[in-house]
Short mmCIF file of C-alpha atoms in Angstrom, two decimals:
data_model
loop_
_atom_site.label_atom_id
_atom_site.label_comp_id
_atom_site.label_asym_id
_atom_site.label_seq_id
_atom_site.Cartn_x
_atom_site.Cartn_y
_atom_site.Cartn_z
CA MET A 1 119.42 12.80 80.50
CA GLY A 2 121.29 15.79 79.89
CA SER A 3 123.22 17.79 82.54
CA LEU A 4 122.42 15.05 85.14
CA ARG A 5 124.20 12.67 83.51
CA MET A 6 128.24 12.52 84.23
CA THR A 7 131.21 12.28 81.70
CA GLY A 8 133.90 9.77 82.29
CA LYS A 9 136.20 13.46 83.37
CA ALA A 10 133.64 14.42 85.88
CA ALA A 11 133.08 10.96 87.14
CA GLY A 12 136.73 10.56 87.72
CA ALA A 13 137.01 13.87 89.01
CA ALA A 14 137.44 15.00 92.65
CA LEU A 15 133.61 16.69 93.60
CA PRO A 16 132.75 18.91 96.54
CA GLU A 17 130.50 16.73 98.94
CA SER A 18 127.77 19.61 99.02
CA SER A 19 127.86 19.80 94.82
CA CYS A 20 124.72 18.14 92.41
CA ALA A 21 127.38 16.28 90.71
CA TYR A 22 129.04 14.78 93.85
CA LEU A 23 125.31 13.46 95.23
CA LEU A 24 124.53 12.35 91.76
CA GLN A 25 127.47 10.35 91.56
CA GLU A 26 126.92 9.11 95.66
CA LEU A 27 123.30 8.10 93.94
CA LYS A 28 124.64 5.78 91.49
CA MET A 29 127.13 4.22 93.66
CA ILE A 30 124.24 3.18 95.81
CA TRP A 31 122.28 1.82 92.76
CA ASP A 32 124.57 0.03 91.89
CA GLU A 33 125.19 -1.57 95.26
CA VAL A 34 121.65 -1.80 95.15
CA GLY A 35 120.97 -3.23 91.75
CA GLN A 36 118.36 -0.45 91.04
CA ASP A 37 116.70 -0.74 87.70
CA LYS A 38 117.18 0.95 84.70
CA ASN A 39 113.78 2.28 83.60
CA GLU A 40 113.93 3.67 87.50
CA ARG A 41 116.82 4.98 87.35
CA GLU A 42 115.92 6.90 84.05
CA ARG A 43 112.92 7.97 85.58
CA ILE A 44 114.51 9.69 88.46
CA LEU A 45 116.86 11.16 86.96
CA GLN A 46 113.98 12.90 84.56
CA GLU A 47 112.10 13.91 88.04
CA LEU A 48 115.76 15.40 88.90
CA GLU A 49 115.87 17.50 85.85
CA GLN A 50 112.67 18.88 85.64
CA GLU A 51 112.78 19.87 89.63
CA CYS A 52 116.25 21.36 88.26
CA GLN A 53 114.60 22.76 85.90
CA GLU A 54 112.14 24.69 87.87
CA VAL A 55 114.28 26.14 90.67
CA TYR A 56 116.08 27.76 87.50
CA ARG A 57 112.63 28.98 85.93
CA ARG A 58 112.25 30.66 89.06
CA LYS A 59 115.36 32.10 89.81
CA VAL A 60 115.29 33.39 86.12
CA ASN A 61 111.44 34.76 86.56
CA SER A 62 112.71 36.33 89.42
CA ALA A 63 115.82 38.19 88.37
CA ASN A 64 113.53 39.09 85.53
CA MET A 65 111.04 40.53 87.71
CA SER A 66 113.72 42.38 89.21
CA ARG A 67 114.99 43.91 86.44
CA ILE A 68 111.26 44.57 85.16
CA GLN A 69 110.89 46.72 87.91
CA LEU A 70 114.47 48.26 88.30
CA HIS A 71 113.56 49.47 84.51
CA GLN A 72 110.16 50.65 86.14
CA ALA A 73 112.06 52.55 89.25
CA LEU A 74 114.57 54.20 86.81
CA ALA A 75 111.31 55.02 84.22
CA GLU A 76 109.50 56.57 86.68
CA SER A 77 112.47 58.35 88.79
CA GLU A 78 112.79 60.02 85.31
CA ALA A 79 109.77 61.20 84.68
CA GLU A 80 109.34 62.80 88.33
CA PHE A 81 112.54 64.07 87.75
CA THR A 82 111.42 65.43 84.14
CA ASN A 83 107.56 66.90 85.83
CA LEU A 84 109.68 68.33 88.65
CA LEU A 85 111.80 70.11 86.45
CA LEU A 86 108.50 70.90 84.54
CA SER A 87 106.62 72.25 87.40
CA LEU A 88 109.45 74.21 88.91
CA GLY A 89 110.09 75.89 85.80
CA GLU A 90 113.46 74.47 84.88
CA ARG A 91 114.98 73.49 82.27
CA SER A 92 117.96 71.39 83.81
CA PHE A 93 119.39 70.62 87.11
CA PRO A 94 123.06 70.40 87.53
CA GLY A 95 123.20 67.42 89.58
CA ARG A 96 121.33 65.25 86.95
CA PRO A 97 123.68 62.66 84.87
CA GLU A 98 124.05 63.80 81.67
CA LYS A 99 123.87 60.30 79.74
CA MET A 100 122.64 57.17 81.85
CA THR A 101 125.12 54.50 81.53
CA GLY A 102 126.00 51.52 83.46
CA THR A 103 124.07 48.74 85.10
CA LEU A 104 120.24 49.53 85.95
CA LYS A 105 121.62 49.75 89.28
CA GLU A 106 123.90 52.23 88.69
CA GLN A 107 122.08 54.28 86.72
CA LEU A 108 118.68 54.52 89.39
CA ASN A 109 121.78 55.17 92.35
CA ALA A 110 122.86 57.90 89.83
CA ILE A 111 119.72 59.68 89.41
CA THR A 112 118.11 58.99 93.27
CA PRO A 113 120.39 62.03 94.71
CA ALA A 114 119.28 64.66 92.18
CA LEU A 115 115.59 63.69 92.50
CA GLN A 116 115.73 63.38 96.32
CA GLU A 117 117.47 67.06 95.43
CA MET A 118 114.41 68.18 93.31
CA GLN A 119 111.83 66.80 95.82
CA MET A 120 113.31 68.89 98.43
CA ARG A 121 113.43 71.97 95.92
CA LYS A 122 109.56 71.76 95.57
CA GLU A 123 109.00 71.15 98.99
CA ALA A 124 110.37 73.97 99.64
CA ARG A 125 108.65 75.66 97.34
CA VAL A 126 105.61 74.57 97.93
CA LYS A 127 105.75 76.24 101.07
CA GLN A 128 106.47 79.54 99.83
CA PHE A 129 103.80 79.38 97.64
CA MET A 130 101.17 78.32 100.52
CA GLU A 131 102.75 81.31 102.31
CA VAL A 132 102.29 83.50 99.93
CA GLN A 133 98.76 82.63 98.58
CA THR A 134 97.62 82.38 102.29
CA GLU A 135 98.71 86.07 102.81
CA ILE A 136 97.09 86.83 100.15
CA GLN A 137 93.92 85.53 100.94
CA ARG A 138 93.67 86.82 104.20
CA ILE A 139 94.44 90.48 103.38
CA ALA A 140 92.02 89.91 100.51
CA SER A 141 89.26 88.82 103.08
CA GLU A 142 90.33 92.06 105.29
CA ILE A 143 89.26 93.83 102.54
CA ALA A 144 86.59 91.97 101.59
CA GLY A 145 84.71 91.84 104.73
CA HIS A 146 84.93 88.52 105.87
CA ALA A 147 86.42 85.85 107.63
CA GLY A 148 88.81 83.98 104.84
CA ASN A 149 88.82 80.80 106.53
CA GLU A 150 89.15 78.57 102.98
CA ALA A 151 91.55 76.21 102.62
CA VAL A 152 94.37 77.66 100.41
CA THR A 153 95.31 74.78 97.70
CA VAL A 154 98.59 75.03 95.88
CA ASN A 155 98.80 74.16 92.33
CA GLU A 156 101.60 71.78 92.02
CA GLU A 157 101.63 71.72 88.40
CA ASP A 158 103.20 75.31 87.93
CA LEU A 159 105.88 75.78 90.79
CA SER A 160 107.77 78.58 88.64
CA LEU A 161 109.63 81.23 89.99
CA LYS A 162 107.76 83.43 87.39
CA LYS A 163 104.15 82.23 89.03
CA LEU A 164 105.83 82.74 92.71
CA GLU A 165 107.18 86.19 91.40
CA GLU A 166 103.05 87.14 90.03
CA TYR A 167 101.73 85.88 93.49
CA GLN A 168 104.34 88.26 95.12
CA SER A 169 103.28 91.36 93.14
CA GLU A 170 99.89 90.31 93.51
CA LEU A 171 100.64 90.38 97.79
CA GLN A 172 102.50 93.88 97.32
CA ARG A 173 99.42 95.34 95.71
CA LEU A 174 97.50 93.90 98.19
CA LYS A 175 99.44 95.17 100.58
CA ARG A 176 99.17 98.63 99.41
CA GLU A 177 95.83 98.86 99.43
CA LYS A 178 95.95 97.71 102.60
CA SER A 179 98.32 100.17 104.04
CA ASP A 180 95.90 102.86 101.87
CA ARG A 181 92.67 101.60 103.66
CA LEU A 182 94.57 101.31 107.32
CA CYS A 183 95.56 104.99 106.67
CA LYS A 184 92.37 106.12 105.78
CA VAL A 185 90.68 104.31 108.49
CA GLU A 186 92.88 106.24 110.43
CA GLU A 187 92.32 109.30 109.53
CA TYR A 188 88.25 108.63 110.03
CA LYS A 189 89.08 107.60 113.70
CA VAL A 190 91.18 110.32 114.14
CA LEU A 191 88.80 113.17 112.74
CA ILE A 192 85.78 111.02 114.81
CA HIS A 193 87.97 111.48 117.92
CA ASN A 194 88.43 115.23 117.22
CA PHE A 195 84.56 115.71 116.58
CA ALA A 196 83.62 113.77 119.76
CA LYS A 197 86.60 115.88 121.74
CA VAL A 198 84.78 119.05 120.72
CA MET A 199 81.18 117.83 120.98
CA GLY A 200 82.02 116.06 124.07
CA MET A 201 80.57 112.74 122.61
CA ASP A 202 82.50 109.28 123.61
CA PRO A 203 84.15 108.03 120.44
CA SER A 204 84.22 104.49 121.35
CA LYS A 205 80.80 104.19 120.85
CA ILE A 206 80.35 105.99 117.96
CA LEU A 207 83.28 103.46 116.23
CA ALA A 208 81.56 100.72 117.68
CA ASN A 209 78.46 101.44 115.78
CA VAL A 210 80.33 101.28 112.75
CA HIS A 211 82.01 98.12 113.29
CA PRO A 212 83.72 96.48 117.26
CA ARG A 213 86.85 95.87 115.06
CA LEU A 214 87.89 99.18 114.80
CA LEU A 215 88.25 99.79 118.45
CA ASP A 216 91.79 99.72 119.54
CA GLY A 217 92.38 96.29 121.13
CA PRO A 218 94.88 94.50 122.54
CA ASN A 219 95.46 91.87 119.91
CA GLU A 220 97.26 94.09 117.00
CA GLN A 221 97.98 91.32 115.10
CA GLN A 222 93.91 90.56 115.01
CA THR A 223 91.92 90.74 111.48
CA LYS A 224 90.68 94.28 110.69
CA ASN A 225 87.63 94.79 108.47
CA ILE A 226 88.78 97.30 105.91
CA SER A 227 86.28 96.52 103.87
CA ASP A 228 84.13 99.51 101.15
CA ASP A 229 81.54 98.96 103.34
CA ILE A 230 83.30 99.55 106.27
CA LEU A 231 85.05 102.68 104.56
CA LYS A 232 81.87 103.59 103.42
CA LYS A 233 80.31 103.79 106.76
CA LEU A 234 83.20 105.72 108.51
CA ASN A 235 82.75 108.21 105.71
CA MET A 236 78.91 108.90 106.51
CA THR A 237 79.86 109.23 110.13
CA VAL A 238 82.24 111.84 109.64
CA GLN A 239 79.73 113.81 107.22
CA GLN A 240 76.85 113.28 110.31
CA LEU A 241 79.62 114.29 112.91
CA GLN A 242 80.65 117.59 110.49
CA GLU A 243 77.13 118.51 109.99
CA GLU A 244 76.47 118.18 113.55
CA LYS A 245 79.37 120.40 114.47
CA ASN A 246 78.40 122.95 112.04
CA SER A 247 74.75 122.71 113.29
CA ARG A 248 76.24 123.25 116.72
CA ARG A 249 78.94 125.87 116.05
CA ASP A 250 76.14 128.10 114.18
CA LYS A 251 73.87 127.75 116.64
CA LEU A 252 76.38 128.24 119.43
CA HIS A 253 77.42 131.35 117.22
CA SER A 254 73.86 132.72 116.90
CA LEU A 255 73.09 132.39 120.68
CA VAL A 256 76.24 134.66 121.21
CA LYS A 257 75.50 137.13 119.26
CA ALA A 258 72.11 137.31 120.63
CA LEU A 259 73.50 137.30 123.96
CA THR A 260 75.97 139.72 123.20
CA ASN A 261 73.13 142.08 121.71
CA LEU A 262 71.08 141.61 124.88
CA TRP A 263 74.32 142.13 126.79
CA ASN A 264 74.28 145.57 125.22
CA ILE A 265 70.80 146.14 125.02
CA LEU A 266 70.46 145.76 129.01
CA ASP A 267 73.44 147.57 129.39
CA THR A 268 75.13 144.28 131.58
CA ASN A 269 78.07 144.41 133.40
CA MET A 270 81.20 142.68 133.06
CA GLU A 271 80.38 140.80 136.48
CA GLU A 272 77.42 138.83 134.70
CA ARG A 273 79.33 138.61 131.07
CA GLN A 274 82.52 136.86 132.90
CA PRO A 275 81.09 133.73 132.69
CA PHE A 276 80.01 133.37 129.06
CA GLY A 277 83.24 135.60 128.40
CA GLN A 278 85.29 132.63 127.02
CA ILE A 279 82.55 130.78 125.34
CA LYS A 280 82.02 134.12 123.51
CA ILE A 281 85.26 134.35 122.29
CA PHE A 282 85.57 130.79 120.76
CA ALA A 283 82.20 131.32 119.18
CA THR A 284 83.21 134.56 117.64
CA THR A 285 86.51 133.75 116.44
CA SER A 286 86.44 130.06 115.83
CA ALA A 287 84.12 130.33 112.72
CA ASN A 288 86.23 128.69 110.41
CA GLY A 289 88.98 128.03 113.11
CA MET A 290 89.91 124.90 115.04
CA LEU A 291 87.79 124.58 118.44
CA GLY A 292 89.07 123.24 121.74
CA PRO A 293 87.96 120.37 123.66
CA GLY A 294 84.23 120.39 125.29
CA ASN A 295 83.45 123.70 122.87
CA LEU A 296 80.62 122.26 121.26
CA THR A 297 78.74 120.11 123.95
CA LEU A 298 74.99 120.62 124.32
CA GLU A 299 75.58 121.27 127.82
CA THR A 300 77.37 124.15 126.72
CA ILE A 301 75.12 125.42 124.25
CA GLN A 302 71.93 124.78 127.00
CA GLN A 303 73.92 127.07 129.26
CA VAL A 304 74.05 130.13 126.63
CA GLU A 305 70.64 129.41 125.38
CA SER A 306 69.13 129.23 129.04
CA GLU A 307 70.91 132.77 129.68
CA VAL A 308 69.23 134.21 126.10
CA ASN A 309 66.17 133.29 127.76
CA ARG A 310 66.35 134.58 131.28
CA LEU A 311 67.95 137.70 129.33
CA ASP A 312 65.04 138.16 126.91
CA GLN A 313 62.63 137.77 129.85
CA LEU A 314 64.21 140.19 131.49
CA LYS A 315 64.71 142.70 128.35
CA ALA A 316 60.87 141.91 128.03
CA SER A 317 60.30 143.52 131.13
CA LYS A 318 62.52 146.23 130.54
CA MET A 319 60.95 147.15 127.28
CA LYS A 320 57.79 147.14 129.09
CA ASP A 321 58.41 149.68 131.35
CA LEU A 322 60.43 151.76 128.44
CA TYR A 323 57.06 151.53 126.84
CA LEU A 324 55.21 152.73 129.76
CA LYS A 325 57.52 155.40 129.89
CA LYS A 326 57.24 156.77 126.78
CA ARG A 327 53.40 156.56 126.78
CA ALA A 328 53.38 158.20 130.40
CA GLU A 329 55.31 160.83 128.52
CA VAL A 330 52.74 161.14 125.24
CA ASP A 331 49.55 161.27 127.79
CA GLU A 332 51.32 164.37 129.42
CA ILE A 333 51.81 165.79 126.30
CA CYS A 334 48.27 165.04 125.39
CA LYS A 335 47.12 166.15 128.66
CA LYS A 336 48.20 169.60 128.92
CA SER A 337 47.40 169.98 125.17
CA HIS A 338 43.79 168.99 126.34
CA MET A 339 44.05 166.26 123.20
CA ASP A 340 42.74 163.04 122.87
CA LEU A 341 45.40 160.30 122.96
CA PRO A 342 46.56 159.39 119.56
CA TYR A 343 48.04 156.25 118.12
CA GLN A 344 45.63 154.32 121.18
CA THR A 345 45.17 150.72 119.04
CA GLU A 346 49.00 150.93 117.59
CA MET A 347 50.41 151.47 120.89
CA ASP A 348 48.21 148.71 122.46
CA THR A 349 49.31 146.27 119.46
CA ILE A 350 52.92 147.36 120.72
CA LEU A 351 52.15 146.22 124.30
CA ASP A 352 51.16 142.88 122.73
CA LEU A 353 54.22 142.65 121.12
CA ILE A 354 56.51 143.45 123.58
CA MET A 355 54.59 140.57 126.27
CA SER A 356 55.45 138.24 123.04
CA GLY A 357 58.56 138.99 122.56
CA ASP A 358 58.44 140.16 118.85
CA VAL A 359 59.80 143.40 119.58
CA ASP A 360 63.16 144.72 119.03
CA HIS A 361 64.44 147.45 121.42
CA ASP A 362 66.11 149.65 119.23
CA ASP A 363 62.77 148.97 117.13
CA LEU A 364 60.59 149.97 120.47
CA LEU A 365 62.64 153.10 121.23
CA LYS A 366 62.19 154.62 117.43
CA THR A 367 58.60 153.79 117.54
CA MET A 368 58.00 155.54 120.70
CA ASN A 369 59.90 158.18 120.25
CA GLU A 370 58.06 158.93 116.94
CA TYR A 371 54.87 159.23 118.71
CA VAL A 372 56.20 161.03 121.47
CA TYR A 373 57.80 163.62 118.64
CA LYS A 374 54.26 163.87 117.02
CA ALA A 375 52.57 164.39 120.23
CA LYS A 376 54.84 167.24 120.31
CA GLU A 377 54.73 168.32 117.33
CA GLU A 378 50.47 168.81 117.49
CA ALA A 379 51.41 170.16 121.04
CA THR A 380 53.05 172.98 119.18
CA SER A 381 50.50 173.52 116.49
CA ARG A 382 48.41 174.06 118.79
CA LYS A 383 50.29 176.40 121.31
CA ASP A 384 48.80 179.50 120.35
CA ILE A 385 45.32 178.53 120.90
CA MET A 386 46.17 176.84 123.80
CA ASP A 387 47.73 180.34 124.94
CA LYS A 388 44.94 182.14 123.92
CA VAL A 389 42.34 180.07 126.13
CA GLU A 390 44.67 180.48 128.92
CA LYS A 391 44.87 184.01 128.99
CA TRP A 392 41.24 183.75 128.11
CA MET A 393 40.79 181.46 131.56
CA SER A 394 43.46 183.88 133.13
CA SER A 395 41.30 187.08 132.47
CA CYS A 396 37.95 185.23 133.39
CA ASP A 397 39.59 184.57 136.68
CA GLU A 398 40.51 187.97 137.00
CA GLU A 399 36.94 189.20 136.73
CA ARG A 400 35.61 186.92 138.75
CA TRP A 401 37.79 187.72 141.64
CA LEU A 402 37.20 191.80 140.67
CA GLU A 403 33.57 190.92 141.13
CA GLU A 404 33.92 189.14 144.67
CA TYR A 405 36.41 191.84 146.05
CA SER A 406 33.93 194.58 144.62
CA ARG A 407 30.63 192.43 146.31
CA VAL A 408 32.74 191.91 150.00
CA ARG A 409 34.23 194.93 150.40
CA TRP A 410 31.34 196.82 151.85
CA LEU A 411 31.02 193.72 154.33
CA PRO A 412 32.16 194.55 158.19
CA ASN A 413 35.48 194.14 158.99
CA ASP A 414 35.23 190.81 160.42
CA HIS A 415 33.49 189.46 157.12
CA LEU A 416 36.17 191.33 155.22
CA GLN A 417 38.57 189.60 156.83
CA TYR A 418 36.97 185.76 155.93
CA ALA A 419 36.45 187.04 152.28
CA PHE A 420 40.32 187.65 151.86
CA SER A 421 41.56 184.71 153.61
CA PRO A 422 43.46 181.77 152.38
CA SER A 423 40.45 179.46 152.99
CA PHE A 424 37.70 181.64 151.19
CA ILE A 425 40.12 182.80 147.89
CA SER A 426 40.59 178.99 147.30
CA LEU A 427 36.97 178.35 147.74
CA SER A 428 36.36 181.27 145.48
#
């Protein structure tokens, strides 16, 4: 009956009332007093022994499971510790015990603090990777020109300092590229502001046509668009403004040159020139230099253009007067020399050109002076003949006067007085 059977020593010894042996002894005393059958006693003792074995077995199984769990926990802790070392790129950790000795609980208690420290280091390293990768994505999105709202994923298999340094190097490169692009954007914005100021345009509208985020807003931390497309559009805008500026400057320069020429032709006084004096100064001195605000506005160019048109009309009127004056001089020469008017068709053509504004003042003066000179030259070549004609005509007049005198000398005095009166002489 195994352990439930008592030896004489055990039966005679004093036992605690709560022990199994005491209870078994008390049970036998009861059986003796009752007269319990021996076979029944053997059956009951056998059942008790089986029940005890089952209780012990459960306890052993429970203890064995605890041991297995401790082994597993210790193995998992060691594996996790090793994985953390590998992911963090470290070969060893000072807090980890070199040799695992003692009971399982002692070994587990020895590795747990080092494991917790490594977990905290991993969390800190993941946070560093997250910050760096998030910043890289943000700047890369700005350079690419899209929103960049994708979630950042950290590869926890490689959290080494070497990998972190690679990301940090990439971040520094992107920051330098962003800085260069921002400087380029600011340069373009300054050029656009300067061009707009000179030509009287609104720079905010120009920049808004390129991209709304180029405008200076209250939130300096807002995402900026510094993509290649934006830089290309800004460059094209600057080129267009440069071309427009050059076109306006050349046009204004040409207009001011024409205005100055008209002033000289028309002998315009200083009082009439004064409103355009400043425009003339910057138009003639700023061909390759700096222009002030508003120097190339459309209003300024239109103002000069209107004045040039007004003076052109005035010049046409004065040129017509000059033409008529010179033509009258030619007519007078021809009349005195009894010549037909030469160059009639040419001078009529000149008049048509004057009315259309296609004749220069100097060309007109030169041409008409040539006509006057040729008319005078022709008159000079006829001078001898004209002198002879005039002498002949004078002789004819003298002979006619003498004949009249001879005819009327024999008239009575009253008739004679009438014959030599101014009215009679004039009639004869």
